[in-house]
């Protein structure tokens, strides 16, 4: 038995087909790489192994060199060219921009190798079949040549031509050049090297060939599905949708889910941003105060007292009390003030008219003091009366000390007559006081002529609460 007969018998045993003339094994390994391979991809289009064997026999019987579009060699070659095109797109601009002052041997050798590869690819394309329409493989050389010349030949020729090296070799062979002309020539060479960026068109063609010229709807669906999966970092394992309808259902599901996820995340972020707004504002003010203290180089116990005062005033929540009250209408402001400090004024002005007390509530102010702060010193002008909302106050009058607590008041002499204080008042604990200025009191008093004729005495100021001047 001859070698050919042995090969035929081996082929018959492997494939399981009795016709030796129809199922010849490729003569050698190289020719086998040029024939359509038996894989899931080719089985998908040819539907059976018998059809693949017929296509292999049809290609093998051609009396000229041809590369089948579904061959293993073409698939590997496309991936190699995609890798080379990608590296050129990345490195050619970088080298021309940042490393163009001199010629690097390694980069030059790599460029020569890539240029030769692209020229070889340009030649092989004239012998490489393509698929058309219903995935029929076109193996006619004339059709292949005409198709290539009408489509990608011009961009491929411009991308493969080593114009920069041709210019460099031509300039150096025509005569010597001085250093200035050499640098100028090197710049021109770098500019011409940017023509390699035209290989992006080759990259597009290679990727398009990898998609095997499927209909636009199939290509777009697959590209959309893969881009969404990559963007969402999804992996379906063995359950990948295969049909167009399944892929579009999955695309719709991913899109709707992503939009809902984005809306939920935006809502949660918005709620988090609006949650505890006053606390975050307090922290901002606290940090701002720290910056101010460091800038002014304040130290010692003053720092502790400053931050203690801030904590006592706002208790971790920042708000502008005066601005808030000014935003309210007069009835609302009066209702709030009645709740906050109405009892304090009624305890001090027990028998006063309710309308008069309401007017006073609209003009009072609030102050906070730290433990040890001196509120009134002897000899200063009496211009405020104070009501204790919270805290413990010590009053020293002629050497005698009196302790005042919540609900008590002091400094009422400011409303009785123009004079100076002869007492000393200081805090025994952090306190919050309601202050009524002499000027505001007399302004309100002008709206009540029946009270202006009466001389306000200290006894009229609810002596049962033990007020101190």
Coordinates of C-alpha atoms in Angstrom, one line a residue:
X1 CA 0.0 0.0 0.0
X2 CA 1.4 3.4 -0.9
X3 CA 1.7 6.4 1.4
X4 CA -1.3 8.1 -0.2
X5 CA -3.4 5.0 0.3
X6 CA -2.4 4.8 3.9
X7 CA -3.3 8.4 4.5
X8 CA -6.6 7.8 2.8
X9 CA -7.4 4.8 5.0
X10 CA -6.4 6.7 8.1
X11 CA -8.8 9.5 7.1
X12 CA -11.6 7.0 6.4
X13 CA -11.2 5.4 9.9
X14 CA -11.1 8.8 11.7
X15 CA -14.1 10.4 10.0
X16 CA -16.2 7.3 9.5
X17 CA -16.9 7.9 5.8
X18 CA -16.2 5.0 3.3
X19 CA -15.4 7.1 0.2
X20 CA -11.6 7.5 0.1
X21 CA -11.6 9.8 -2.9
X22 CA -13.8 12.3 -1.2
X23 CA -12.0 12.5 2.2
X24 CA -8.3 12.8 1.5
X25 CA -6.3 14.0 4.4
X26 CA -4.4 17.3 3.6
X27 CA -0.9 16.5 2.3
X28 CA 1.0 18.3 5.0
X29 CA 0.5 20.3 8.1
X30 CA 0.9 23.7 6.3
X31 CA -1.9 22.9 3.8
X32 CA -4.1 21.7 6.7
X33 CA -3.8 25.1 8.3
X34 CA -5.0 26.7 5.1
X35 CA -8.2 24.6 4.9
X36 CA -11.4 25.3 6.9
X37 CA -11.1 23.9 10.4
X38 CA -13.5 21.7 12.2
X39 CA -14.7 23.8 15.2
X40 CA -17.9 25.0 16.8
X41 CA -17.6 28.1 14.6
X42 CA -17.6 26.3 11.3
X43 CA -20.1 23.7 12.5
X44 CA -22.5 26.6 13.2
X45 CA -22.3 27.7 9.5
X46 CA -21.8 24.4 7.7
X47 CA -24.3 22.5 10.0
X48 CA -22.4 19.2 9.7
X49 CA -18.9 17.7 9.5
X50 CA -19.7 16.3 6.1
X51 CA -20.2 19.8 4.7
X52 CA -16.9 20.9 6.3
X53 CA -15.1 17.9 4.6
X54 CA -16.7 18.9 1.3
X55 CA -15.4 22.4 1.7
X56 CA -12.0 21.1 2.6
X57 CA -12.0 18.9 -0.5
X58 CA -13.2 21.8 -2.7
X59 CA -10.3 24.0 -1.4
X60 CA -7.7 21.3 -1.7
X61 CA -8.6 20.6 -5.3
X62 CA -7.9 24.2 -6.4
X63 CA -4.7 24.3 -8.5
X64 CA -3.5 27.6 -6.9
X65 CA -2.4 28.8 -3.4
X66 CA -5.4 30.1 -1.4
X67 CA -6.2 30.8 2.2
X68 CA -9.7 29.8 3.2
X69 CA -11.5 32.4 5.2
X70 CA -12.5 29.8 7.9
X71 CA -9.0 28.4 8.2
X72 CA -6.9 28.1 11.3
X73 CA -4.1 30.1 9.7
X74 CA -6.3 33.0 8.9
X75 CA -7.7 33.2 12.4
X76 CA -4.3 33.2 14.1
X77 CA -2.9 35.6 11.5
X78 CA -5.8 38.1 12.2
X79 CA -5.1 38.0 15.9
X80 CA -1.4 38.6 15.4
X81 CA -2.1 41.6 13.1
X82 CA -4.7 43.0 15.6
X83 CA -2.0 42.9 18.3
X84 CA 0.6 44.6 16.0
X85 CA -1.9 47.3 14.9
X86 CA -2.9 48.0 18.5
X87 CA 0.7 48.4 19.7
X88 CA 1.4 50.7 16.7
X89 CA -1.6 52.9 17.6
X90 CA -0.3 53.3 21.1
X91 CA 3.4 53.6 20.7
X92 CA 3.9 55.4 17.4
X93 CA 2.5 58.8 18.6
X94 CA 4.3 58.4 21.9
X95 CA 7.7 57.7 20.3
X96 CA 7.2 60.5 17.7
X97 CA 6.3 63.0 20.4
X98 CA 8.7 62.2 23.3
X99 CA 11.5 60.0 21.9
X100 CA 12.0 61.5 18.5
X101 CA 15.3 63.3 19.2
X102 CA 17.4 60.3 18.3
X103 CA 17.1 56.8 16.7
X104 CA 16.7 53.8 19.0
X105 CA 18.0 50.5 17.7
X106 CA 15.4 48.4 19.5
X107 CA 12.5 50.6 18.3
X108 CA 13.9 50.6 14.8
X109 CA 14.2 46.8 14.7
X110 CA 10.7 46.4 16.0
X111 CA 9.4 48.9 13.3
X112 CA 11.2 47.0 10.5
X113 CA 9.7 43.7 11.7
X114 CA 6.2 45.2 11.9
X115 CA 6.5 46.9 8.5
X116 CA 7.6 43.6 6.9
X117 CA 4.7 41.8 8.6
X118 CA 2.2 44.4 7.2
X119 CA 3.7 44.1 3.7
X120 CA 3.4 40.3 4.0
X121 CA -0.2 40.8 5.1
X122 CA -0.8 43.1 2.1
X123 CA 0.4 40.3 -0.2
X124 CA -1.4 37.5 1.5
X125 CA -4.7 39.4 1.3
X126 CA -4.7 38.9 -2.5
X127 CA -4.6 35.1 -1.7
X128 CA -7.0 35.2 1.2
X129 CA -10.6 34.2 0.6
X130 CA -13.5 36.2 2.0
X131 CA -17.1 35.4 2.8
X132 CA -20.0 37.2 1.3
X133 CA -23.8 37.5 1.9
X134 CA -25.0 34.2 3.2
X135 CA -21.5 33.3 4.5
X136 CA -20.5 31.6 1.3
X137 CA -16.7 31.4 1.0
X138 CA -15.3 33.3 -2.1
X139 CA -12.2 31.5 -3.3
X140 CA -11.9 32.9 -6.8
X141 CA -8.6 34.9 -7.2
X142 CA -10.1 37.5 -9.6
X143 CA -13.0 38.2 -7.3
X144 CA -10.7 38.4 -4.3
X145 CA -8.4 40.8 -6.1
X146 CA -11.2 43.1 -7.3
X147 CA -12.9 43.1 -3.9
X148 CA -9.7 44.0 -2.1
X149 CA -8.7 46.7 -4.6
X150 CA -12.1 48.3 -4.2
X151 CA -12.2 48.2 -0.4
X152 CA -9.1 48.2 1.8
X153 CA -6.2 48.2 -0.6
X154 CA -5.4 52.0 -0.6
X155 CA -5.5 52.4 3.2
X156 CA -3.5 49.2 3.7
X157 CA -0.9 50.4 1.2
X158 CA -0.5 53.8 2.9
X159 CA -0.3 52.1 6.3
X160 CA 2.2 49.5 5.3
X161 CA 4.6 51.7 3.3
X162 CA 7.7 52.6 5.3
X163 CA 7.8 56.2 4.0
X164 CA 9.9 57.5 7.0
X165 CA 12.7 55.0 6.4
X166 CA 12.6 55.6 2.6
X167 CA 13.1 59.3 3.2
X168 CA 15.9 58.7 5.7
X169 CA 17.8 56.2 3.4
X170 CA 17.3 58.5 0.4
X171 CA 18.6 61.5 2.2
X172 CA 21.7 59.8 3.6
X173 CA 22.6 58.1 0.3
X174 CA 22.5 61.3 -1.8
X175 CA 25.2 63.0 0.3
X176 CA 26.4 63.8 3.8
X177 CA 24.4 66.0 6.1
X178 CA 25.5 68.3 8.8
X179 CA 24.2 67.9 12.4
X180 CA 21.5 70.6 11.9
X181 CA 20.2 69.0 8.8
X182 CA 20.3 65.6 10.5
X183 CA 18.1 66.9 13.3
X184 CA 15.7 68.4 10.8
X185 CA 15.7 65.2 8.8
X186 CA 14.9 63.2 11.9
X187 CA 11.9 65.5 12.6
X188 CA 10.6 64.9 9.1
X189 CA 11.1 61.2 9.6
X190 CA 9.1 61.3 12.8
X191 CA 6.3 63.1 11.0
X192 CA 6.2 60.5 8.2
X193 CA 6.2 57.8 10.8
X194 CA 2.7 59.0 11.9
X195 CA 1.4 57.5 8.7
X196 CA 1.5 54.2 10.6
X197 CA -1.5 55.5 12.4
X198 CA -3.5 54.7 9.3
X199 CA -3.2 51.1 10.5
X200 CA -6.2 51.9 12.7
X201 CA -8.2 51.2 9.5
X202 CA -6.5 47.8 9.3
X203 CA -7.5 47.2 12.9
X204 CA -11.1 48.0 12.0
X205 CA -10.9 45.6 9.1
X206 CA -9.4 42.9 11.3
X207 CA -12.0 43.2 14.0
X208 CA -14.7 43.2 11.3
X209 CA -13.3 40.0 9.9
X210 CA -13.3 38.5 13.3
X211 CA -17.1 39.1 13.4
X212 CA -17.2 37.1 10.1
X213 CA -19.2 39.7 8.2
X214 CA -22.5 39.0 9.9
X215 CA -25.5 41.2 9.1
X216 CA -25.4 44.6 10.6
X217 CA -28.2 43.8 13.0
X218 CA -26.3 40.8 14.4
X219 CA -23.1 42.7 14.7
X220 CA -24.8 45.7 16.4
X221 CA -26.7 43.4 18.8
X222 CA -23.5 41.5 19.7
X223 CA -21.5 44.7 20.1
X224 CA -24.2 46.4 22.3
X225 CA -24.6 43.3 24.4
X226 CA -20.9 42.9 25.0
X227 CA -20.3 46.6 25.7
X228 CA -23.1 46.6 28.3
X229 CA -21.7 43.4 29.9
X230 CA -18.2 44.9 30.1
X231 CA -19.5 48.2 31.4
X232 CA -21.6 46.5 34.1
X233 CA -18.9 43.8 34.7
X234 CA -21.4 41.0 34.1
X235 CA -20.5 37.4 33.4
X236 CA -23.0 34.8 32.4
X237 CA -20.8 31.8 32.4
X238 CA -22.4 29.0 30.3
X239 CA -25.8 30.7 30.1
X240 CA -24.9 33.4 27.6
X241 CA -28.0 34.4 25.4
X242 CA -27.5 33.2 21.9
X243 CA -30.3 34.5 19.7
X244 CA -30.9 38.1 18.7
X245 CA -34.2 38.2 20.6
X246 CA -32.6 36.8 23.7
X247 CA -29.8 39.3 23.5
X248 CA -32.1 42.2 23.1
X249 CA -34.2 41.0 26.0
X250 CA -31.1 40.9 28.1
X251 CA -30.0 44.3 26.8
X252 CA -33.3 45.8 27.8
X253 CA -33.2 44.1 31.2
X254 CA -29.6 45.3 31.8
X255 CA -30.5 48.9 30.7
X256 CA -33.7 49.1 32.9
X257 CA -31.9 47.5 35.8
X258 CA -29.0 50.0 35.5
X259 CA -31.3 53.0 35.3
X260 CA -33.2 51.8 38.4
X261 CA -30.0 51.1 40.2
X262 CA -28.7 54.6 39.3
X263 CA -32.0 56.2 40.5
X264 CA -32.0 54.3 43.8
X265 CA -28.3 55.2 44.3
X266 CA -29.0 58.8 43.5
X267 CA -32.0 58.8 45.9
X268 CA -29.9 57.2 48.7
X269 CA -27.1 59.7 48.0
X270 CA -29.6 62.6 48.2
X271 CA -31.1 61.3 51.4
X272 CA -27.6 61.0 52.9
X273 CA -26.7 64.5 51.8
X274 CA -29.9 65.9 53.4
X275 CA -29.6 63.8 56.6
X276 CA -28.2 65.6 59.6
X277 CA -27.6 68.8 57.6
X278 CA -27.3 70.9 60.7
X279 CA -24.8 68.5 62.2
X280 CA -22.6 68.7 59.1
X281 CA -22.9 72.5 59.2
X282 CA -21.8 72.4 62.8
X283 CA -18.8 70.3 62.0
X284 CA -17.9 72.7 59.2
X285 CA -18.1 75.7 61.5
X286 CA -16.1 73.7 64.1
X287 CA -13.4 73.1 61.6
X288 CA -13.5 76.7 60.5
X289 CA -13.0 77.8 64.1
X290 CA -10.0 75.4 64.4
X291 CA -8.4 77.0 61.3
X292 CA -9.0 80.5 62.7
X293 CA -7.5 79.6 66.1
X294 CA -4.4 78.0 64.5
X295 CA -4.1 81.1 62.2
X296 CA -4.2 83.5 65.2
X297 CA -2.0 81.2 67.3
X298 CA -4.4 81.1 70.2
X299 CA -3.5 78.5 72.9
X300 CA -4.0 77.6 76.5
X301 CA -7.3 77.5 78.3
X302 CA -8.8 80.0 75.8
X303 CA -9.1 77.3 73.2
X304 CA -11.0 75.0 75.6
X305 CA -13.4 77.8 76.5
X306 CA -14.0 78.8 72.9
X307 CA -15.0 75.3 71.9
X308 CA -16.9 74.8 75.1
X309 CA -18.9 78.0 74.3
X310 CA -19.7 76.7 70.8
X311 CA -20.8 73.3 72.2
X312 CA -22.9 75.0 74.9
X313 CA -24.6 77.3 72.3
X314 CA -25.4 74.8 69.6
X315 CA -25.0 71.3 71.2
X316 CA -23.7 69.8 68.0
X317 CA -26.3 71.3 65.7
X318 CA -25.6 74.5 63.8
X319 CA -28.4 77.0 63.2
X320 CA -28.8 80.8 63.0
X321 CA -31.5 81.4 65.6
X322 CA -32.0 85.1 64.7
X323 CA -32.3 84.4 61.0
X324 CA -34.7 81.6 61.6
X325 CA -37.0 83.8 63.8
X326 CA -36.8 86.7 61.3
X327 CA -38.1 84.4 58.6
X328 CA -41.3 83.7 60.5
X329 CA -44.4 85.8 60.5
X330 CA -45.1 87.8 63.6
X331 CA -47.8 85.5 65.0
X332 CA -45.6 82.5 64.4
X333 CA -42.6 84.2 65.9
X334 CA -44.7 85.2 68.9
X335 CA -46.0 81.6 69.4
X336 CA -42.4 80.3 69.3
X337 CA -41.2 82.9 71.8
X338 CA -44.1 82.3 74.1
X339 CA -43.0 78.6 74.2
X340 CA -39.3 79.4 74.6
X341 CA -39.3 82.2 77.2
X342 CA -42.8 83.3 77.8
X343 CA -42.8 82.0 81.4
X344 CA -39.6 83.9 82.2
X345 CA -41.1 87.3 81.3
X346 CA -44.4 86.5 83.0
X347 CA -42.5 85.6 86.2
X348 CA -40.7 88.9 86.1
X349 CA -43.6 91.1 84.9
X350 CA -46.4 89.3 86.8
X351 CA -49.2 91.9 86.6
X352 CA -48.3 93.4 83.2
X353 CA -50.7 93.5 80.3
X354 CA -50.5 90.4 78.0
X355 CA -50.1 92.5 74.8
X356 CA -47.2 94.4 76.4
X357 CA -45.5 91.1 77.3
X358 CA -46.1 89.9 73.7
X359 CA -44.3 92.9 72.4
X360 CA -41.4 92.4 74.7
X361 CA -41.1 88.8 73.6
X362 CA -40.5 90.0 70.0
X363 CA -37.5 92.1 71.0
X364 CA -35.6 89.9 73.5
X365 CA -32.2 88.3 72.6
X366 CA -30.4 85.2 73.6
X367 CA -26.9 84.8 75.0
X368 CA -24.8 81.9 76.2
X369 CA -22.0 82.1 78.8
X370 CA -19.4 79.6 80.0
X371 CA -18.6 78.7 83.6
X372 CA -16.6 81.5 85.2
X373 CA -17.6 84.2 82.7
X374 CA -18.3 87.5 84.4
X375 CA -21.6 88.9 83.1
X376 CA -21.8 92.2 85.0
X377 CA -19.0 94.1 86.6
X378 CA -19.4 96.9 89.1
X379 CA -19.3 100.4 87.5
X380 CA -20.5 99.5 84.0
X381 CA -23.6 101.1 82.5
X382 CA -26.8 99.2 83.2
X383 CA -28.3 98.5 79.8
X384 CA -29.7 95.0 79.9
X385 CA -32.0 93.0 82.1
X386 CA -31.2 89.2 82.2
X387 CA -33.6 86.2 82.6
X388 CA -32.0 82.8 83.4
X389 CA -33.3 80.2 81.0
X390 CA -30.8 77.6 82.2
X391 CA -27.8 77.6 84.4
X392 CA -26.6 78.8 87.9
X393 CA -25.6 82.4 88.5
X394 CA -23.7 84.0 91.4
X395 CA -24.6 87.6 92.4
X396 CA -22.3 89.5 94.8
X397 CA -24.0 92.6 96.3
X398 CA -22.0 94.5 99.0
X399 CA -20.0 91.5 99.9
X400 CA -23.1 89.3 100.2
X401 CA -23.5 86.5 97.6
X402 CA -26.7 85.2 96.3
X403 CA -27.2 82.2 94.0
X404 CA -29.8 82.4 91.2
X405 CA -31.2 79.5 89.2
X406 CA -33.5 78.8 86.3
X407 CA -36.4 81.3 86.2
X408 CA -34.6 84.0 88.2
X409 CA -33.6 87.4 86.8
X410 CA -31.1 90.2 87.5
X411 CA -30.1 93.6 86.2
X412 CA -33.6 95.0 86.3
X413 CA -32.2 98.4 87.3
X414 CA -31.5 98.9 83.6
X415 CA -35.3 99.3 83.0
X416 CA -36.0 101.4 86.1
X417 CA -33.5 104.2 85.6
X418 CA -30.3 105.1 83.9
X419 CA -27.5 104.2 86.2
X420 CA -24.5 102.0 86.7
X421 CA -24.2 98.5 88.2
X422 CA -22.8 98.1 91.7
X423 CA -23.0 94.4 91.7
X424 CA -20.9 91.6 90.3
X425 CA -22.5 88.7 88.4
X426 CA -20.7 85.6 87.1
X427 CA -21.5 82.0 86.0
X428 CA -21.2 79.0 88.2
X429 CA -22.1 76.7 85.3
X430 CA -22.7 77.0 81.5
X431 CA -25.8 79.1 81.2
X432 CA -28.3 80.4 78.6
X433 CA -29.8 83.8 79.3
X434 CA -32.6 85.8 77.7
X435 CA -31.7 89.5 77.5
X436 CA -33.9 92.5 77.3
X437 CA -32.2 95.8 76.4
X438 CA -33.1 99.1 77.9
X439 CA -33.5 100.6 74.4
X440 CA -35.9 97.9 73.2
X441 CA -37.9 98.1 76.4
X442 CA -38.5 101.8 76.1
X443 CA -39.3 101.4 72.4
X444 CA -42.1 99.0 73.2
X445 CA -43.2 101.2 76.1
X446 CA -43.9 104.0 73.6
X447 CA -46.8 102.0 72.2
X448 CA -48.5 101.9 75.7
X449 CA -49.1 105.5 76.8
X450 CA -51.0 104.3 79.9
X451 CA -47.8 102.7 81.2
X452 CA -45.5 105.6 80.4
X453 CA -46.9 107.7 83.2
X454 CA -46.2 105.1 85.8
X455 CA -42.8 104.9 87.4
X456 CA -41.6 101.3 87.1
X457 CA -40.1 100.2 90.4
X458 CA -38.2 97.2 91.4
X459 CA -41.1 95.9 93.4
X460 CA -43.3 95.7 90.4
X461 CA -40.8 93.2 89.0
X462 CA -42.3 90.1 90.7
X463 CA -40.3 90.2 94.0
X464 CA -41.4 86.7 94.8
X465 CA -38.7 85.3 92.4
X466 CA -35.9 87.0 94.2
X467 CA -34.6 89.2 91.4
X468 CA -31.2 90.9 92.0
X469 CA -30.0 94.2 90.5

